[in-house]
């Protein structure tokens, strides 16, 4: 398949516009010391139906069409950007080791994840959310997405906030990040289950389930719960060792010629393996990131940094810009729903984390700071919205609210923690020379788009 010259020019113009607006928005938000992901999304918002579509509808439709060759190519860049973002998130999940405060971490993780998730399920049961469903959505999948949206916490965003505030080396930060890692792994597994159950009964089902599946909801739930867990366990148990041996083998011509290409092939094969099993490919990207980070060596860090730079310079900003384009605040945004959804999500998540922290023996002030920090949803919340919307589980109204929820809660966490540091509630000790080097390395590792401030 090939594009005509005019179609190639159209795609290039659209990419230039998206990347230019995304990076301009990120730069302006960086100057304002705000998360750059918001600026990248706002850049897409300007090029989408919310702004340009209102000022010049014909120009907006030509620049970013919803059908045709240009739309298909831009959609491919969007999907690759999503997979690479999730891959980079996976590398962060394996960077966090054990912590002596296991009891505190365990109690906050259980309370801060289970209670808001159950709260979301309860509200979804009590309130009719049928208007939020997409073509392949059901009461069960809508309820699960609703619960995950309330329970999710962003590792990259909160990491970057605490790095900028100088508290990344404190016990407070270790608790927040350890809990967030546990929550994100669980929630990505739940997301794989939700997507699997949704596509099992859709017309475009794929993979092993499409060949041998049945119409039984119970069987679909069992299959799409067991398979992601087995896939995760197998990859994390033997994947890093296999990856290290294969990447170091002199017979691996791909790694010898281009370690970046080998990394990309590993990511895409992991995604393809998930697709073959009927699991959404984003789960494969997450597991590939966790394996790659576990198997990292000094020799592979250069290629890791290069892949990260390529992803964050091109693919990930393009993804966030397209997310902004998909937001139609003029026609697909319910202010009333969003306000009560925002209040519910913040209250349920913060209260649950506060309860877990208090049960673990934390002071009231420390528990409040932990509760606000873990209310930041950031990138994982946006990924949840994008994947659920792409799978036709939710409609545009719910997609818009989920993205805005992620943006606003991340802003709230940054403002609150900055205030806490200034008041001395979260002391930020001046780092020694070795610690400064550690922070420099950590900062380089946290350059995931949207975690800059």
Short mmCIF file of C-alpha atoms in Angstrom, two decimals:
data_model
loop_
_atom_site.label_atom_id
_atom_site.label_comp_id
_atom_site.label_asym_id
_atom_site.label_seq_id
_atom_site.Cartn_x
_atom_site.Cartn_y
_atom_site.Cartn_z
CA UNK A 1 0.00 0.00 0.00
CA UNK A 2 1.31 3.46 -0.86
CA UNK A 3 0.04 7.01 -0.53
CA UNK A 4 -0.26 9.53 -3.30
CA UNK A 5 2.12 12.47 -3.22
CA UNK A 6 -0.66 14.83 -2.13
CA UNK A 7 -1.61 12.44 0.68
CA UNK A 8 1.99 12.23 1.88
CA UNK A 9 2.17 16.03 1.95
CA UNK A 10 -1.11 16.11 3.89
CA UNK A 11 0.24 13.71 6.52
CA UNK A 12 3.47 15.68 6.88
CA UNK A 13 1.61 18.98 7.30
CA UNK A 14 -0.66 17.41 9.93
CA UNK A 15 2.33 15.96 11.84
CA UNK A 16 4.16 19.29 11.73
CA UNK A 17 1.09 21.03 13.11
CA UNK A 18 0.54 18.47 15.87
CA UNK A 19 4.18 18.30 16.96
CA UNK A 20 4.66 22.05 16.76
CA UNK A 21 1.58 22.79 18.85
CA UNK A 22 2.36 19.99 21.31
CA UNK A 23 5.92 21.14 21.95
CA UNK A 24 4.88 24.80 22.05
CA UNK A 25 2.23 23.99 24.63
CA UNK A 26 4.69 21.90 26.64
CA UNK A 27 7.25 24.70 26.56
CA UNK A 28 4.75 27.34 27.71
CA UNK A 29 3.53 25.13 30.55
CA UNK A 30 7.15 24.43 31.50
CA UNK A 31 7.71 28.19 31.82
CA UNK A 32 4.66 28.33 34.11
CA UNK A 33 6.10 25.36 36.10
CA UNK A 34 3.14 23.20 35.19
CA UNK A 35 3.13 19.58 33.92
CA UNK A 36 4.12 19.64 30.26
CA UNK A 37 1.65 16.90 29.36
CA UNK A 38 -1.12 19.43 29.91
CA UNK A 39 0.52 21.79 27.44
CA UNK A 40 0.84 19.00 24.88
CA UNK A 41 -2.83 18.14 25.24
CA UNK A 42 -3.77 21.82 25.03
CA UNK A 43 -1.77 22.04 21.80
CA UNK A 44 -3.93 19.29 20.34
CA UNK A 45 -7.02 20.98 21.76
CA UNK A 46 -6.19 24.10 19.74
CA UNK A 47 -5.96 22.08 16.53
CA UNK A 48 -9.12 20.10 17.28
CA UNK A 49 -12.83 20.79 17.12
CA UNK A 50 -12.81 22.69 20.43
CA UNK A 51 -10.83 25.70 19.09
CA UNK A 52 -9.92 25.50 15.39
CA UNK A 53 -13.12 23.60 14.67
CA UNK A 54 -15.14 26.49 16.08
CA UNK A 55 -13.14 29.18 14.27
CA UNK A 56 -12.59 27.47 10.91
CA UNK A 57 -14.43 24.14 10.68
CA UNK A 58 -13.43 23.45 7.07
CA UNK A 59 -9.75 24.04 7.76
CA UNK A 60 -9.84 21.86 10.88
CA UNK A 61 -11.56 19.01 9.05
CA UNK A 62 -9.01 19.20 6.21
CA UNK A 63 -6.00 19.35 8.54
CA UNK A 64 -7.09 16.48 10.78
CA UNK A 65 -9.72 14.40 8.98
CA UNK A 66 -11.48 11.57 10.74
CA UNK A 67 -11.48 9.25 7.70
CA UNK A 68 -9.21 8.55 4.75
CA UNK A 69 -5.49 7.77 4.30
CA UNK A 70 -4.23 10.72 6.36
CA UNK A 71 -6.47 9.75 9.29
CA UNK A 72 -5.22 6.15 9.10
CA UNK A 73 -1.55 7.19 9.15
CA UNK A 74 -2.07 9.62 12.02
CA UNK A 75 -3.95 6.89 13.86
CA UNK A 76 -0.92 4.61 13.49
CA UNK A 77 1.37 7.26 15.00
CA UNK A 78 -1.15 7.70 17.82
CA UNK A 79 -1.15 3.97 18.60
CA UNK A 80 2.66 3.70 18.48
CA UNK A 81 2.93 6.72 20.77
CA UNK A 82 0.52 5.09 23.21
CA UNK A 83 2.48 1.82 23.22
CA UNK A 84 5.80 3.59 23.76
CA UNK A 85 4.34 5.71 26.57
CA UNK A 86 3.10 2.57 28.33
CA UNK A 87 6.49 0.91 27.69
CA UNK A 88 8.28 3.84 29.36
CA UNK A 89 5.80 3.63 32.25
CA UNK A 90 6.69 -0.05 32.61
CA UNK A 91 10.38 0.80 32.91
CA UNK A 92 9.49 3.06 35.84
CA UNK A 93 7.54 0.33 37.61
CA UNK A 94 10.64 -1.85 37.89
CA UNK A 95 12.88 0.93 39.18
CA UNK A 96 11.35 0.84 42.63
CA UNK A 97 12.85 -1.68 44.98
CA UNK A 98 11.78 -2.88 48.38
CA UNK A 99 11.33 -0.55 51.31
CA UNK A 100 11.69 -1.09 55.05
CA UNK A 101 8.26 0.49 55.63
CA UNK A 102 6.45 -2.51 54.19
CA UNK A 103 3.60 -2.39 56.69
CA UNK A 104 2.78 1.23 55.87
CA UNK A 105 3.07 0.56 52.14
CA UNK A 106 0.90 -2.53 52.35
CA UNK A 107 -1.88 -0.90 54.35
CA UNK A 108 -2.01 2.19 52.15
CA UNK A 109 -1.91 0.07 48.99
CA UNK A 110 -4.79 -2.13 50.08
CA UNK A 111 -6.90 0.69 51.46
CA UNK A 112 -6.05 3.22 48.75
CA UNK A 113 -6.77 0.81 45.92
CA UNK A 114 -9.57 -1.47 47.12
CA UNK A 115 -11.79 1.14 48.81
CA UNK A 116 -11.99 3.70 45.97
CA UNK A 117 -12.37 0.91 43.42
CA UNK A 118 -15.25 -0.61 45.39
CA UNK A 119 -16.71 2.87 45.87
CA UNK A 120 -16.68 3.37 42.11
CA UNK A 121 -18.35 0.02 41.55
CA UNK A 122 -21.00 0.87 44.14
CA UNK A 123 -21.77 4.24 42.59
CA UNK A 124 -21.93 2.67 39.13
CA UNK A 125 -24.43 0.16 40.48
CA UNK A 126 -26.56 2.82 42.16
CA UNK A 127 -26.46 5.41 39.37
CA UNK A 128 -27.45 4.74 35.79
CA UNK A 129 -24.25 5.26 33.76
CA UNK A 130 -25.65 3.85 30.55
CA UNK A 131 -25.30 7.23 28.83
CA UNK A 132 -21.50 6.93 29.20
CA UNK A 133 -21.22 3.61 27.35
CA UNK A 134 -19.77 3.21 23.89
CA UNK A 135 -20.96 0.73 21.23
CA UNK A 136 -19.16 -2.21 22.89
CA UNK A 137 -19.67 -1.07 26.46
CA UNK A 138 -21.80 -2.90 29.00
CA UNK A 139 -22.88 -2.16 32.56
CA UNK A 140 -20.05 -4.37 33.83
CA UNK A 141 -17.25 -2.83 31.75
CA UNK A 142 -18.49 0.73 32.39
CA UNK A 143 -18.55 0.04 36.13
CA UNK A 144 -14.99 -1.35 36.05
CA UNK A 145 -13.66 1.64 34.08
CA UNK A 146 -15.47 3.98 36.47
CA UNK A 147 -13.90 2.23 39.47
CA UNK A 148 -10.41 2.24 37.94
CA UNK A 149 -10.66 5.95 37.13
CA UNK A 150 -11.29 6.68 40.80
CA UNK A 151 -8.56 4.33 42.09
CA UNK A 152 -5.66 4.98 39.69
CA UNK A 153 -2.46 6.82 40.71
CA UNK A 154 0.25 8.10 38.36
CA UNK A 155 3.82 6.95 39.04
CA UNK A 156 5.57 9.26 36.51
CA UNK A 157 3.66 12.44 37.36
CA UNK A 158 4.02 12.20 41.12
CA UNK A 159 7.68 11.15 40.71
CA UNK A 160 8.43 14.26 38.70
CA UNK A 161 6.54 16.53 41.11
CA UNK A 162 8.52 15.23 44.06
CA UNK A 163 11.79 15.42 42.11
CA UNK A 164 11.19 19.11 41.34
CA UNK A 165 10.34 19.78 44.99
CA UNK A 166 13.52 18.03 46.18
CA UNK A 167 11.76 15.36 48.23
CA UNK A 168 12.33 12.34 46.01
CA UNK A 169 14.87 10.88 48.47
CA UNK A 170 12.61 11.13 51.53
CA UNK A 171 10.67 8.38 53.30
CA UNK A 172 7.46 10.12 52.22
CA UNK A 173 8.41 9.75 48.55
CA UNK A 174 9.42 6.11 48.97
CA UNK A 175 6.01 5.29 50.43
CA UNK A 176 4.12 7.14 47.69
CA UNK A 177 6.08 5.57 44.84
CA UNK A 178 6.05 2.03 46.25
CA UNK A 179 2.27 2.17 46.71
CA UNK A 180 1.75 3.74 43.28
CA UNK A 181 3.78 0.99 41.60
CA UNK A 182 1.68 -1.74 43.24
CA UNK A 183 -1.54 0.03 42.30
CA UNK A 184 -0.55 0.59 38.69
CA UNK A 185 0.42 -3.04 38.13
CA UNK A 186 -2.92 -4.22 39.55
CA UNK A 187 -4.90 -1.67 37.59
CA UNK A 188 -3.21 -2.53 34.29
CA UNK A 189 -4.13 -6.17 34.91
CA UNK A 190 -7.74 -5.12 35.58
CA UNK A 191 -7.67 -3.00 32.42
CA UNK A 192 -6.54 -6.05 30.42
CA UNK A 193 -9.47 -7.99 31.88
CA UNK A 194 -11.96 -5.22 31.02
CA UNK A 195 -10.69 -4.87 27.46
CA UNK A 196 -10.68 -8.62 26.97
CA UNK A 197 -14.26 -9.06 28.19
CA UNK A 198 -15.37 -6.13 26.01
CA UNK A 199 -13.77 -7.40 22.81
CA UNK A 200 -14.77 -11.03 23.46
CA UNK A 201 -18.34 -10.15 22.50
CA UNK A 202 -17.56 -7.47 19.93
CA UNK A 203 -17.63 -7.99 16.19
CA UNK A 204 -13.89 -7.27 15.94
CA UNK A 205 -12.66 -9.78 18.54
CA UNK A 206 -9.17 -11.10 17.88
CA UNK A 207 -6.57 -13.63 18.94
CA UNK A 208 -6.94 -17.00 20.60
CA UNK A 209 -10.27 -16.11 22.18
CA UNK A 210 -11.77 -15.26 18.78
CA UNK A 211 -10.90 -18.80 17.59
CA UNK A 212 -12.05 -20.80 20.60
CA UNK A 213 -14.15 -18.45 22.73
CA UNK A 214 -17.79 -18.85 23.65
CA UNK A 215 -20.66 -16.48 24.36
CA UNK A 216 -20.34 -17.12 28.10
CA UNK A 217 -19.56 -13.98 30.09
CA UNK A 218 -18.28 -16.13 32.97
CA UNK A 219 -15.84 -17.98 30.70
CA UNK A 220 -14.65 -14.72 29.16
CA UNK A 221 -14.04 -13.25 32.62
CA UNK A 222 -12.06 -16.32 33.75
CA UNK A 223 -10.01 -16.40 30.56
CA UNK A 224 -9.16 -12.71 30.52
CA UNK A 225 -8.30 -12.74 34.22
CA UNK A 226 -6.06 -15.81 34.10
CA UNK A 227 -4.21 -15.13 30.84
CA UNK A 228 -2.87 -11.63 31.72
CA UNK A 229 -1.73 -12.88 35.14
CA UNK A 230 0.05 -15.88 33.62
CA UNK A 231 1.58 -13.68 30.92
CA UNK A 232 2.83 -11.19 33.53
CA UNK A 233 4.23 -13.91 35.79
CA UNK A 234 6.06 -15.76 33.01
CA UNK A 235 7.57 -12.59 31.54
CA UNK A 236 8.74 -11.20 34.85
CA UNK A 237 10.14 -14.54 35.97
CA UNK A 238 12.10 -15.50 32.87
CA UNK A 239 11.83 -12.47 30.57
CA UNK A 240 14.69 -10.33 31.94
CA UNK A 241 17.15 -13.24 31.87
CA UNK A 242 16.15 -14.22 28.33
CA UNK A 243 16.27 -10.61 27.17
CA UNK A 244 19.77 -10.13 28.60
CA UNK A 245 21.13 -13.30 26.97
CA UNK A 246 19.56 -12.60 23.59
CA UNK A 247 20.64 -8.96 23.53
CA UNK A 248 24.24 -9.92 24.43
CA UNK A 249 24.49 -12.78 21.92
CA UNK A 250 26.91 -12.14 19.02
CA UNK A 251 24.43 -13.98 16.79
CA UNK A 252 21.83 -11.29 17.41
CA UNK A 253 22.60 -9.20 14.35
CA UNK A 254 19.81 -6.77 15.18
CA UNK A 255 21.24 -5.87 18.59
CA UNK A 256 24.75 -5.66 17.12
CA UNK A 257 23.69 -3.28 14.36
CA UNK A 258 21.13 -1.26 16.32
CA UNK A 259 20.28 -1.87 20.01
CA UNK A 260 17.39 0.59 19.63
CA UNK A 261 15.89 -1.51 16.84
CA UNK A 262 16.23 -4.62 19.01
CA UNK A 263 14.39 -2.87 21.87
CA UNK A 264 11.60 -1.81 19.54
CA UNK A 265 11.29 -5.32 18.12
CA UNK A 266 11.09 -6.69 21.67
CA UNK A 267 8.31 -4.22 22.54
CA UNK A 268 6.33 -4.87 19.39
CA UNK A 269 6.68 -8.65 19.65
CA UNK A 270 5.41 -8.48 23.24
CA UNK A 271 2.44 -6.48 22.02
CA UNK A 272 1.86 -8.96 19.19
CA UNK A 273 2.02 -11.87 21.66
CA UNK A 274 -0.71 -10.24 23.74
CA UNK A 275 -2.80 -9.67 20.64
CA UNK A 276 -2.42 -13.33 19.74
CA UNK A 277 -3.77 -14.25 23.16
CA UNK A 278 -6.66 -11.83 22.78
CA UNK A 279 -5.19 -9.31 25.27
CA UNK A 280 -4.89 -5.64 24.40
CA UNK A 281 -1.35 -4.82 23.16
CA UNK A 282 -0.87 -2.07 25.77
CA UNK A 283 -0.43 -4.82 28.36
CA UNK A 284 2.42 -6.27 26.30
CA UNK A 285 4.08 -2.85 26.14
CA UNK A 286 3.84 -2.51 29.92
CA UNK A 287 5.37 -5.95 30.56
CA UNK A 288 8.11 -5.32 27.98
CA UNK A 289 9.06 -2.13 29.82
CA UNK A 290 9.22 -3.93 33.15
CA UNK A 291 11.40 -6.70 31.67
CA UNK A 292 13.67 -4.27 29.85
CA UNK A 293 14.27 -2.22 32.98
CA UNK A 294 15.01 -5.33 35.05
CA UNK A 295 17.51 -6.52 32.46
CA UNK A 296 19.20 -3.13 32.01
CA UNK A 297 23.00 -3.06 32.09
CA UNK A 298 25.50 -0.20 31.74
CA UNK A 299 25.98 -1.27 28.12
CA UNK A 300 22.27 -0.97 27.30
CA UNK A 301 21.62 2.37 29.00
CA UNK A 302 22.81 4.36 25.99
CA UNK A 303 20.29 2.66 23.73
CA UNK A 304 17.63 3.03 26.43
CA UNK A 305 18.25 6.77 26.59
CA UNK A 306 18.19 7.05 22.80
CA UNK A 307 14.88 5.21 22.55
CA UNK A 308 13.48 7.37 25.32
CA UNK A 309 14.58 10.53 23.51
CA UNK A 310 13.02 9.41 20.23
CA UNK A 311 9.79 8.45 21.96
CA UNK A 312 9.52 11.66 23.96
CA UNK A 313 10.57 13.88 21.12
CA UNK A 314 8.15 12.54 18.53
CA UNK A 315 5.77 9.68 19.26
CA UNK A 316 4.56 10.50 22.79
CA UNK A 317 3.92 14.23 22.11
CA UNK A 318 2.04 13.20 18.96
CA UNK A 319 -0.06 10.83 21.09
CA UNK A 320 -0.92 13.50 23.67
CA UNK A 321 -1.67 16.02 20.91
CA UNK A 322 -4.12 13.59 19.32
CA UNK A 323 -5.70 13.10 22.75
CA UNK A 324 -6.25 16.86 22.79
CA UNK A 325 -7.71 16.73 19.27
CA UNK A 326 -10.17 14.08 20.41
CA UNK A 327 -11.45 16.36 23.19
CA UNK A 328 -14.52 18.21 21.96
CA UNK A 329 -15.45 20.44 24.88
CA UNK A 330 -18.07 22.25 22.81
CA UNK A 331 -20.21 19.18 22.09
CA UNK A 332 -19.04 16.32 24.31
CA UNK A 333 -18.62 17.67 27.81
CA UNK A 334 -21.15 17.62 30.64
CA UNK A 335 -20.12 20.11 33.31
CA UNK A 336 -22.58 18.76 35.89
CA UNK A 337 -21.41 15.16 35.49
CA UNK A 338 -17.76 16.17 35.56
CA UNK A 339 -18.10 18.21 38.75
CA UNK A 340 -19.72 15.44 40.79
CA UNK A 341 -17.38 12.85 39.23
CA UNK A 342 -14.34 14.98 40.18
CA UNK A 343 -15.58 15.46 43.75
CA UNK A 344 -16.37 11.75 44.13
CA UNK A 345 -13.00 10.65 42.75
CA UNK A 346 -10.98 13.05 44.91
CA UNK A 347 -12.97 12.30 48.06
CA UNK A 348 -12.95 8.50 47.67
CA UNK A 349 -9.26 8.22 46.76
CA UNK A 350 -7.99 10.72 49.32
CA UNK A 351 -10.10 9.37 52.18
CA UNK A 352 -9.06 5.78 51.43
CA UNK A 353 -5.35 6.63 51.40
CA UNK A 354 -5.75 8.72 54.56
CA UNK A 355 -7.41 5.80 56.35
CA UNK A 356 -4.64 3.40 55.32
CA UNK A 357 -1.96 5.83 56.45
CA UNK A 358 -3.60 6.42 59.81
CA UNK A 359 -3.97 2.66 60.39
CA UNK A 360 -0.25 2.36 59.64
CA UNK A 361 0.54 4.90 62.38
CA UNK A 362 1.21 7.99 60.25
CA UNK A 363 0.41 11.38 61.76
CA UNK A 364 -2.70 13.18 60.57
CA UNK A 365 -0.67 15.74 58.62
CA UNK A 366 1.45 13.07 56.95
CA UNK A 367 -1.66 11.06 56.10
CA UNK A 368 -3.25 14.12 54.47
CA UNK A 369 -0.14 14.78 52.38
CA UNK A 370 -0.03 11.14 51.28
CA UNK A 371 -3.72 11.27 50.38
CA UNK A 372 -3.32 14.35 48.17
CA UNK A 373 -0.15 13.05 46.50
CA UNK A 374 -1.77 9.76 45.54
CA UNK A 375 -4.82 11.52 44.12
CA UNK A 376 -2.74 12.46 41.02
CA UNK A 377 -3.86 10.36 38.06
CA UNK A 378 -1.70 11.78 35.26
CA UNK A 379 -0.57 9.56 32.41
CA UNK A 380 -2.20 6.28 33.55
CA UNK A 381 -5.55 8.05 33.82
CA UNK A 382 -5.17 9.38 30.28
CA UNK A 383 -4.09 5.95 29.02
CA UNK A 384 -7.17 4.44 30.68
CA UNK A 385 -9.37 6.98 28.91
CA UNK A 386 -7.67 6.49 25.53
CA UNK A 387 -7.71 2.70 25.59
CA UNK A 388 -11.30 2.43 26.85
CA UNK A 389 -12.46 4.95 24.24
CA UNK A 390 -10.50 3.20 21.49
CA UNK A 391 -12.11 -0.11 22.48
CA UNK A 392 -15.56 1.54 22.21
CA UNK A 393 -16.29 0.82 25.87
CA UNK A 394 -16.95 4.48 26.74
CA UNK A 395 -18.28 7.40 24.71
CA UNK A 396 -16.75 10.81 24.00
CA UNK A 397 -18.40 12.47 27.00
CA UNK A 398 -16.84 10.03 29.47
CA UNK A 399 -13.50 10.13 27.61
CA UNK A 400 -13.39 13.92 27.98
CA UNK A 401 -14.20 13.76 31.68
CA UNK A 402 -11.54 11.10 32.32
CA UNK A 403 -8.82 13.16 30.63
CA UNK A 404 -9.81 16.32 32.49
CA UNK A 405 -9.89 14.38 35.78
CA UNK A 406 -6.30 13.25 35.19
CA UNK A 407 -5.15 16.79 34.40
CA UNK A 408 -6.85 18.53 37.31
CA UNK A 409 -5.87 15.98 39.99
CA UNK A 410 -2.24 16.15 38.87
CA UNK A 411 -2.36 19.94 39.15
CA UNK A 412 -3.89 19.71 42.61
CA UNK A 413 -1.18 17.34 43.86
CA UNK A 414 1.61 19.59 42.61
CA UNK A 415 0.16 22.72 44.19
CA UNK A 416 -0.53 21.02 47.53
CA UNK A 417 2.87 19.35 47.87
CA UNK A 418 4.65 22.57 46.93
CA UNK A 419 2.76 24.33 49.70
CA UNK A 420 3.63 21.53 52.15
CA UNK A 421 7.34 21.83 51.35
CA UNK A 422 7.29 25.62 51.80
CA UNK A 423 5.59 25.22 55.18
CA UNK A 424 8.18 22.67 56.30
CA UNK A 425 5.72 19.77 56.50
CA UNK A 426 7.78 17.86 53.94
CA UNK A 427 11.41 18.86 54.53
CA UNK A 428 13.62 18.75 51.48
CA UNK A 429 17.21 18.17 52.70
CA UNK A 430 20.00 19.56 50.56
CA UNK A 431 21.51 16.58 48.70
CA UNK A 432 25.13 15.62 49.08
CA UNK A 433 27.32 15.25 45.98
CA UNK A 434 26.47 11.53 45.50
CA UNK A 435 22.77 12.32 46.02
CA UNK A 436 22.97 15.11 43.44
CA UNK A 437 24.35 12.60 40.96
CA UNK A 438 21.55 10.21 41.87
CA UNK A 439 18.95 12.91 41.30
CA UNK A 440 20.53 13.75 37.93
CA UNK A 441 20.23 10.12 36.88
CA UNK A 442 16.70 9.88 38.27
CA UNK A 443 15.65 13.03 36.45
CA UNK A 444 16.89 11.60 33.17
CA UNK A 445 14.89 8.44 33.86
CA UNK A 446 11.73 10.40 34.61
CA UNK A 447 11.64 12.39 31.38
CA UNK A 448 8.34 10.78 30.41
CA UNK A 449 6.24 13.30 28.56
CA UNK A 450 3.79 14.84 30.92
CA UNK A 451 5.90 14.49 34.04
CA UNK A 452 7.95 17.62 33.42
CA UNK A 453 7.03 20.67 35.34
#
